[in-house]
mmCIF file of C-alpha atoms in Angstrom:
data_model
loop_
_atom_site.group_PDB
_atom_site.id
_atom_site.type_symbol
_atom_site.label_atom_id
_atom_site.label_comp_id
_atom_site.label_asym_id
_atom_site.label_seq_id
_atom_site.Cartn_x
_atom_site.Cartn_y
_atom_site.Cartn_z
ATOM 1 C CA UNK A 2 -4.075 17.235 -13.055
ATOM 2 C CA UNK A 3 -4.108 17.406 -9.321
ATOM 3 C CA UNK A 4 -7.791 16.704 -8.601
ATOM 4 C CA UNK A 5 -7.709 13.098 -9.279
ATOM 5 C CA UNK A 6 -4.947 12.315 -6.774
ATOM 6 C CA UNK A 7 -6.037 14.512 -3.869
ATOM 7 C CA UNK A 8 -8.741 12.032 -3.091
ATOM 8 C CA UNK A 9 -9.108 8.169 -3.692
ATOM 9 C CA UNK A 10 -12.213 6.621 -2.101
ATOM 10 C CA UNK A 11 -11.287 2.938 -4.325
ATOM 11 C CA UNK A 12 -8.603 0.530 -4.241
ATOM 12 C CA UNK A 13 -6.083 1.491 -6.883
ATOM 13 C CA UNK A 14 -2.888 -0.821 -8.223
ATOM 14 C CA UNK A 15 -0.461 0.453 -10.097
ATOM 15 C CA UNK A 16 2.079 -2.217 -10.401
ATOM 16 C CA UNK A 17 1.838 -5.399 -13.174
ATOM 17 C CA UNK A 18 1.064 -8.689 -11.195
ATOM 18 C CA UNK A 19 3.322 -10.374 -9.731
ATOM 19 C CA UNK A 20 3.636 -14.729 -9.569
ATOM 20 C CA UNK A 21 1.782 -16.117 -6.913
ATOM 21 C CA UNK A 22 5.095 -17.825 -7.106
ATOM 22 C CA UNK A 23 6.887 -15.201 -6.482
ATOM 23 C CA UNK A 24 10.017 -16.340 -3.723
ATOM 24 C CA UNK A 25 9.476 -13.704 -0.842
ATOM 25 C CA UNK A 26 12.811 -12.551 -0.737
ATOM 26 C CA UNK A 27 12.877 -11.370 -4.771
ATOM 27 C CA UNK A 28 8.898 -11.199 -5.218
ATOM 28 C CA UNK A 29 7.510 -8.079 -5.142
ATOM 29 C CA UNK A 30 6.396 -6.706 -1.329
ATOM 30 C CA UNK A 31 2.524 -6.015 -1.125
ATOM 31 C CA UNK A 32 0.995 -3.165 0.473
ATOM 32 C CA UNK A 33 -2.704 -1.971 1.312
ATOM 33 C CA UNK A 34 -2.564 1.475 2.573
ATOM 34 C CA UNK A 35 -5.550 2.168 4.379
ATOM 35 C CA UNK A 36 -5.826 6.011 5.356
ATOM 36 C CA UNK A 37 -7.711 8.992 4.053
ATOM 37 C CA UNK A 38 -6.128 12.227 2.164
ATOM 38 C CA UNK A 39 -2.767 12.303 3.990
ATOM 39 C CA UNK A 40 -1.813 8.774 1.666
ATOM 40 C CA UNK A 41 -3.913 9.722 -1.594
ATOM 41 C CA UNK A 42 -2.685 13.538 -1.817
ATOM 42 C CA UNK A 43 0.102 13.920 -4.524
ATOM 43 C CA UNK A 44 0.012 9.932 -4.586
ATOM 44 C CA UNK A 45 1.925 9.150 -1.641
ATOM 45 C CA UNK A 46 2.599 5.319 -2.419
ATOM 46 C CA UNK A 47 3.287 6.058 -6.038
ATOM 47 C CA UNK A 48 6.446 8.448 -4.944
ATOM 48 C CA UNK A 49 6.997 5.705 -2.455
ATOM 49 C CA UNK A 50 6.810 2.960 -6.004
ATOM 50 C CA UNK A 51 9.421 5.738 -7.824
ATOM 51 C CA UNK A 52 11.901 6.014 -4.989
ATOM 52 C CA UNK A 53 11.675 1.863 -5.078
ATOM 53 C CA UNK A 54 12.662 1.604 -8.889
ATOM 54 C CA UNK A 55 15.031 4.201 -8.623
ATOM 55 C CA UNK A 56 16.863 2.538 -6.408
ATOM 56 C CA UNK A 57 16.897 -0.727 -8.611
ATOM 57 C CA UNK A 58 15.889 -2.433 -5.388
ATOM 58 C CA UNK A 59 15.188 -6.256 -6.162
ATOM 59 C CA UNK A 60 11.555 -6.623 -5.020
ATOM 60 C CA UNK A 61 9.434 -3.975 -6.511
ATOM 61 C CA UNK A 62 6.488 -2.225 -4.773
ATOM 62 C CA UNK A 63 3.078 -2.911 -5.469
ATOM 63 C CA UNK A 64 -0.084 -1.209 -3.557
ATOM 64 C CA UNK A 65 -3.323 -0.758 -3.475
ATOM 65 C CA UNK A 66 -5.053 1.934 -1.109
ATOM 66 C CA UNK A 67 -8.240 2.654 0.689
ATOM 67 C CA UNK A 68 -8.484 6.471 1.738
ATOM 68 C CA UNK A 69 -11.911 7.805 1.430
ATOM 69 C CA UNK A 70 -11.491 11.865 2.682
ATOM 70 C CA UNK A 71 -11.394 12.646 6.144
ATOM 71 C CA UNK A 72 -11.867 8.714 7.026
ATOM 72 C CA UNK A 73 -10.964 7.594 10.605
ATOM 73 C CA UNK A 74 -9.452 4.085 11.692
ATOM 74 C CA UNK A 75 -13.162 3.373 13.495
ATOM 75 C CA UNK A 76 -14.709 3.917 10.114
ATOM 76 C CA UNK A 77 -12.241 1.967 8.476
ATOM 77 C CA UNK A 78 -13.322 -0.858 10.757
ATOM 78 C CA UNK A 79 -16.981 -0.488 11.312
ATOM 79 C CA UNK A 80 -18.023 1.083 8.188
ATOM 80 C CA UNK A 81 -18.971 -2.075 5.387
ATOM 81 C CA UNK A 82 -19.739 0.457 3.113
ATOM 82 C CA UNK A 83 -15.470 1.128 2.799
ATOM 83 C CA UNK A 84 -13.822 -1.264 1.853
ATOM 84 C CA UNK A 85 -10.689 -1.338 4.253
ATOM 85 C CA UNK A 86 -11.988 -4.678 6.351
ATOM 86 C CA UNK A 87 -13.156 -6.666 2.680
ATOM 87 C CA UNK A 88 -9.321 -5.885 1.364
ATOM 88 C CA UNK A 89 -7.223 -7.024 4.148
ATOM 89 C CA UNK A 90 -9.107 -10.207 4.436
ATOM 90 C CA UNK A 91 -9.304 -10.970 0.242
ATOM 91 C CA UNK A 92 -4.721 -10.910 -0.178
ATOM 92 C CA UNK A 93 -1.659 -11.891 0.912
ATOM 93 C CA UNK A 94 -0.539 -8.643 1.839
ATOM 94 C CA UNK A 95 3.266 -8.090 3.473
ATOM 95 C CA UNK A 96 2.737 -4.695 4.632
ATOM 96 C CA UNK A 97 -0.867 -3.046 5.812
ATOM 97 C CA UNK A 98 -0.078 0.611 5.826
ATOM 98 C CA UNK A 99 -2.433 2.299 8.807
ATOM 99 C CA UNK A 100 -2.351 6.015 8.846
ATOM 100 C CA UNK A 101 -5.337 7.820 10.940
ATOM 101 C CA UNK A 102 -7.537 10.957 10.498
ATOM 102 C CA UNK A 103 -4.948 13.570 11.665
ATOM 103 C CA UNK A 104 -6.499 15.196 14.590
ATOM 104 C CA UNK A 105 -8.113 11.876 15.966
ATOM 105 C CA UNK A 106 -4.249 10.899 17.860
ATOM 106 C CA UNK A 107 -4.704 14.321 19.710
ATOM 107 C CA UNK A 108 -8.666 14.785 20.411
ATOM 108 C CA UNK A 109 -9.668 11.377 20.906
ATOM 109 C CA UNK A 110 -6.454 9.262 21.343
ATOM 110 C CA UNK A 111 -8.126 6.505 23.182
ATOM 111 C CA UNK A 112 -10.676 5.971 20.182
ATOM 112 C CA UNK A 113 -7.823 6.088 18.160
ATOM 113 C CA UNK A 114 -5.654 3.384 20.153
ATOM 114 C CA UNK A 115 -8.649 0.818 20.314
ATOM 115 C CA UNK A 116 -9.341 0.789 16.585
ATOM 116 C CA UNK A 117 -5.738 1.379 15.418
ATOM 117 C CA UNK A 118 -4.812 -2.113 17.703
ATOM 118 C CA UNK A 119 -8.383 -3.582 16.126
ATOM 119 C CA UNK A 120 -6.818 -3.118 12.547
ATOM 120 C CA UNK A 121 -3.510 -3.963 13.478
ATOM 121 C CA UNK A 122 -4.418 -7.128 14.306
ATOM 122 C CA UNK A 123 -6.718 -8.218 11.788
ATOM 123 C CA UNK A 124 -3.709 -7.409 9.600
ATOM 124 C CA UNK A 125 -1.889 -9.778 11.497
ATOM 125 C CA UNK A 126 -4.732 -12.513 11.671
ATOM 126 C CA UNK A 127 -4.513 -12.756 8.346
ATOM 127 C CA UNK A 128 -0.610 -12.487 7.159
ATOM 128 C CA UNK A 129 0.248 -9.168 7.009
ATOM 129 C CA UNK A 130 2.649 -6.415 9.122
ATOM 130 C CA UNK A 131 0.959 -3.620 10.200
ATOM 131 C CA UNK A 132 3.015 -0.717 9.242
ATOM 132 C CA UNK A 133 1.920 1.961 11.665
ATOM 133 C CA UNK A 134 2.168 5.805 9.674
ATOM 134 C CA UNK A 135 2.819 8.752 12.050
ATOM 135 C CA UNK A 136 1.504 11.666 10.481
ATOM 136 C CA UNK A 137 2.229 15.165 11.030
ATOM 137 C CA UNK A 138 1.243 18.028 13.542
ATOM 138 C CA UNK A 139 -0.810 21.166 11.093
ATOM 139 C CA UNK A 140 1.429 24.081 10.343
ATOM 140 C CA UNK A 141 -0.020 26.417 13.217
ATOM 141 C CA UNK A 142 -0.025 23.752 15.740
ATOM 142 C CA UNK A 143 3.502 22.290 15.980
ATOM 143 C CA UNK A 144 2.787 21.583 19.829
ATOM 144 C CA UNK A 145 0.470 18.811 18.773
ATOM 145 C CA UNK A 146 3.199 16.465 17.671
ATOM 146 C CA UNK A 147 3.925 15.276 20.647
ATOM 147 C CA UNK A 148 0.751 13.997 21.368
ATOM 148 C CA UNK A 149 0.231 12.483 18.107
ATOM 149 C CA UNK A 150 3.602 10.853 18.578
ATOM 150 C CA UNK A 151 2.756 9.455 21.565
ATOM 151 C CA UNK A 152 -0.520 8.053 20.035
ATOM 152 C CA UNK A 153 0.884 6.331 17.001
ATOM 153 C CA UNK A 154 3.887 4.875 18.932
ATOM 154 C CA UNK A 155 1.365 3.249 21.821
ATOM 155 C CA UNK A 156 -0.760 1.624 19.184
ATOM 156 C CA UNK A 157 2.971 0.295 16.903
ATOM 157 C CA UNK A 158 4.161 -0.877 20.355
ATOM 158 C CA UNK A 159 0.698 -2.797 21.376
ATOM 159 C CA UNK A 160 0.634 -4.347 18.113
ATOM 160 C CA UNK A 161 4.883 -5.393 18.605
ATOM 161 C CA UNK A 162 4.448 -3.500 14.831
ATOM 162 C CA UNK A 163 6.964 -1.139 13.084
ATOM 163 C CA UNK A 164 6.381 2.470 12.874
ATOM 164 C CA UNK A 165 6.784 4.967 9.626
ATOM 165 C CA UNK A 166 8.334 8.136 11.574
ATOM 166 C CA UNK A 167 6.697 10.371 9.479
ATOM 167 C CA UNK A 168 5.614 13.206 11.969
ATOM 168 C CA UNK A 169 9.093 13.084 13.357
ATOM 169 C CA UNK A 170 10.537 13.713 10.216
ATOM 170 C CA UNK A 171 8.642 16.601 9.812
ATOM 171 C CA UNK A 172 9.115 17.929 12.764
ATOM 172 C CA UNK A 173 12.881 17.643 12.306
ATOM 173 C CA UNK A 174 12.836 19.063 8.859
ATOM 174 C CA UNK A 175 10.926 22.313 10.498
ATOM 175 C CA UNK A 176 13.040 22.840 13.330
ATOM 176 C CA UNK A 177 16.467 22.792 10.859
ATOM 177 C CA UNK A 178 15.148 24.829 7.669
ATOM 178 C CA UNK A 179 11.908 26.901 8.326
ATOM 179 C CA UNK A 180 11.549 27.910 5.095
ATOM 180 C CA UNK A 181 10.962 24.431 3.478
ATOM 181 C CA UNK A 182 7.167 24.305 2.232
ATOM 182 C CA UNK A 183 6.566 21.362 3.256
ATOM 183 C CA UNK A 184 2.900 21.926 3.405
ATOM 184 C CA UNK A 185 0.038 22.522 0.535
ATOM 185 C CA UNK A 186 -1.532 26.178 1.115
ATOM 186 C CA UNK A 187 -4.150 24.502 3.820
ATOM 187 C CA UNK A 188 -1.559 24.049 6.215
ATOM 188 C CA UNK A 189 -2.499 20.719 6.837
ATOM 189 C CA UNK A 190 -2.066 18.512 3.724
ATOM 190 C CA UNK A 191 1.675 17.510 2.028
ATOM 191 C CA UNK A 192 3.187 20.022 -0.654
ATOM 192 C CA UNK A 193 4.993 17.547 -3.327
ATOM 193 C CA UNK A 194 8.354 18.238 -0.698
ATOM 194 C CA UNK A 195 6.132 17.267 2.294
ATOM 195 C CA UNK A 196 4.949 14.113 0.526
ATOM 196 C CA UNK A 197 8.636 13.492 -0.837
ATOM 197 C CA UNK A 198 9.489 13.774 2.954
ATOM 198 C CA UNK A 199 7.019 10.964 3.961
ATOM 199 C CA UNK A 200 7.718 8.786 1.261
ATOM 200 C CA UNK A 201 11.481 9.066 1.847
ATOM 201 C CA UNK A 202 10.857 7.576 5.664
ATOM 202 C CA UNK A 203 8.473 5.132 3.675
ATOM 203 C CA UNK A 204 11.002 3.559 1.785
ATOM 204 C CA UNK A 205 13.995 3.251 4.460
ATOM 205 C CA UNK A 206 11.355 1.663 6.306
ATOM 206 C CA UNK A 207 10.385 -0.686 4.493
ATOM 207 C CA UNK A 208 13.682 -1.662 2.223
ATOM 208 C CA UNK A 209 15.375 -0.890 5.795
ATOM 209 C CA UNK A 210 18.020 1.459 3.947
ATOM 210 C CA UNK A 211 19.154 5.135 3.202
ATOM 211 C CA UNK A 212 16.957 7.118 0.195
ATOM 212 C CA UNK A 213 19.988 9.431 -0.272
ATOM 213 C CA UNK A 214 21.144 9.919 -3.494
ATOM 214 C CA UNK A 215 17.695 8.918 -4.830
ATOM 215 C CA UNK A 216 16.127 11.558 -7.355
ATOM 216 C CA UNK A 217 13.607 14.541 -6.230
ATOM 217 C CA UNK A 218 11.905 13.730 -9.080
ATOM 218 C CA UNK A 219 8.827 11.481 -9.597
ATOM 219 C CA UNK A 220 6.704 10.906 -12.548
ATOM 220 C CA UNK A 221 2.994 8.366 -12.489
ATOM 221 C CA UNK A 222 2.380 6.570 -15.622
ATOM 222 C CA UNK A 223 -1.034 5.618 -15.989
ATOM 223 C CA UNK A 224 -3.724 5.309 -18.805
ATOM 224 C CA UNK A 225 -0.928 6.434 -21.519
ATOM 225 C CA UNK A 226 -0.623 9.373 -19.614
ATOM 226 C CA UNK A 227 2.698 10.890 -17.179
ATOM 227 C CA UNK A 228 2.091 13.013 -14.460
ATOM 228 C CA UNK A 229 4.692 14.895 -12.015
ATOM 229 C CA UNK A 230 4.368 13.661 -8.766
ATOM 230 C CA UNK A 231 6.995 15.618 -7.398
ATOM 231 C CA UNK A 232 10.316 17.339 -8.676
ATOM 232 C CA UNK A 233 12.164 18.429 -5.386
ATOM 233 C CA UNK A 234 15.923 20.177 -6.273
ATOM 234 C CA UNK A 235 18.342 18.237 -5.454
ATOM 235 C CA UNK A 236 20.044 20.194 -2.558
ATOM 236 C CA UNK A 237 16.224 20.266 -0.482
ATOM 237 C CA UNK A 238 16.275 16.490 -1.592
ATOM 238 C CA UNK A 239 19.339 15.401 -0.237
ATOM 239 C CA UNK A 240 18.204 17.244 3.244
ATOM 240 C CA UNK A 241 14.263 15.808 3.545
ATOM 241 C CA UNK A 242 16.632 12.393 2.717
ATOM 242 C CA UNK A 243 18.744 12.685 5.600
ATOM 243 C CA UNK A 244 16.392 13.314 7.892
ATOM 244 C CA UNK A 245 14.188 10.852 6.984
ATOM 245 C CA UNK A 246 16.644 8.316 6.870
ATOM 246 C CA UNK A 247 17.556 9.739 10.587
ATOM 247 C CA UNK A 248 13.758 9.620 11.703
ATOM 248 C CA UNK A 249 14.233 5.855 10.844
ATOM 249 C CA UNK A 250 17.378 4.782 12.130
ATOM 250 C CA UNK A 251 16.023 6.710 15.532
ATOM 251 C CA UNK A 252 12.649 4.294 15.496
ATOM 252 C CA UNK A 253 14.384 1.226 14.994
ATOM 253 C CA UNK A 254 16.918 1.681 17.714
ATOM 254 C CA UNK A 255 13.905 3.183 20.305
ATOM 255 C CA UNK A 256 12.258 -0.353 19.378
ATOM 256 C CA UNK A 257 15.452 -2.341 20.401
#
């Protein structure tokens, strides 16, 4: 069941069209997310989707994403043969999710600056936010947060662009309770919690308001088929909740 969400090299949607109609305050908000196996692993914008309709929130979430393996933001640009440029040009999109290879914000941050601002902006040329996505430091490296910070918040500040805290979040959620798994046995990629994590500072991002209370648990329909995203208890829930909701409120006031 796993192996077909760990890696997604085409554009999926998973939400029933919406009215080209559609007024943009009850419409449904559009996102691309264009990133590699830190968005497709466990489904990332699907939990994000589930948190959405739990909530009963008033526009739905609808998403396609671009995240061939390993893929960095310079590939995403240059490389025709992905399709990241051809999507963000082709819809309306409200949100352009841009989440780079993880160790590119540490190793190379200038690389990653120049074509995270490139993609920003053609996001903007044509419509769109672009919604910058912080990842995290790997498990043996926590020192490299910082850095990786530092990278994703010079390219959301360039661009005048919000930022998805995610890598403060998790480095929040370490420092308090240890023992949380947030990670998958490679100590670099989300465990269902870690992904529940990111998708919890997803959605206050975006809908600008607090996941807690929201269910741990997230199911994917697709094909006549359900599959467990994620089933988090509800006491580690409520926690990964709080401090993503925290993560968030901290961003928005450091952009004031």
């Amino acid at each position: 069941m796993r192996a077909f969400i760990l890696f997604i090299f085409t554009s999926l949607a998973f939400a029933a069209p919406a009215s080209a109609q559609a007024d943009k305050d009850t419409g449904p908000i559009r996102i691309l997310f264009i990133g590699n196996s830190y968005t497709s692993f466990n489904n990332l914008p699907a939990i994000v989707q589930s948190l959405a309709t739990a909530a009963k929130e008033k526009r739905a979430f609808e998403f396609e994403m671009v995240t061939p393996g390993g893929c960095t933001w310079q590939r995403h640009f240059d490389d025709e043969r992905i399709d990241s440029v051809k999507k963000i040009k082709e819809k309306r999109w409200d949100y352009i999710v841009l989440q780079e290879q993880s160790q590119m914000p540490f190793m190379y941050p200038k690389d990653a600056h120049k074509y995270g601002v490139l993609l920003g902006k053609l996001a903007q040329e044509h419509g769109a936010v672009p919604l910058i996505y912080m990842t995290w430091a790997r498990e043996k490296e926590p020192e490299k947060q910082s850095k990786i910070t530092e990278t994703y918040l010079k390219v959301a500040d360039e661009l005048k662009a919000p930022c998805a805290p995610a890598g403060t979040a998790w480095e929040v959620a370490r420092k308090e309770r240890p023992a949380l798994k947030l990670y998958n046995k490679d100590g670099s990629h989300p465990s269902p919690s870690g992904s529940f994590l990111t998708a919890c500072v997803f959605y206050a991002t975006i809908y600008d308001r607090s996941p807690q209370g929201l269910t741990g648990k997230h199911l994917w329909k697709n094909e006549g088929k359900t599959y467990l995203l994620c089933d988090v208890p509800d006491v580690e829930a409520g926690f990964l909740e709080k401090v993503a909701w925290e993560a968030v409120k901290a961003e928005k006031e450091r952009k004031k």
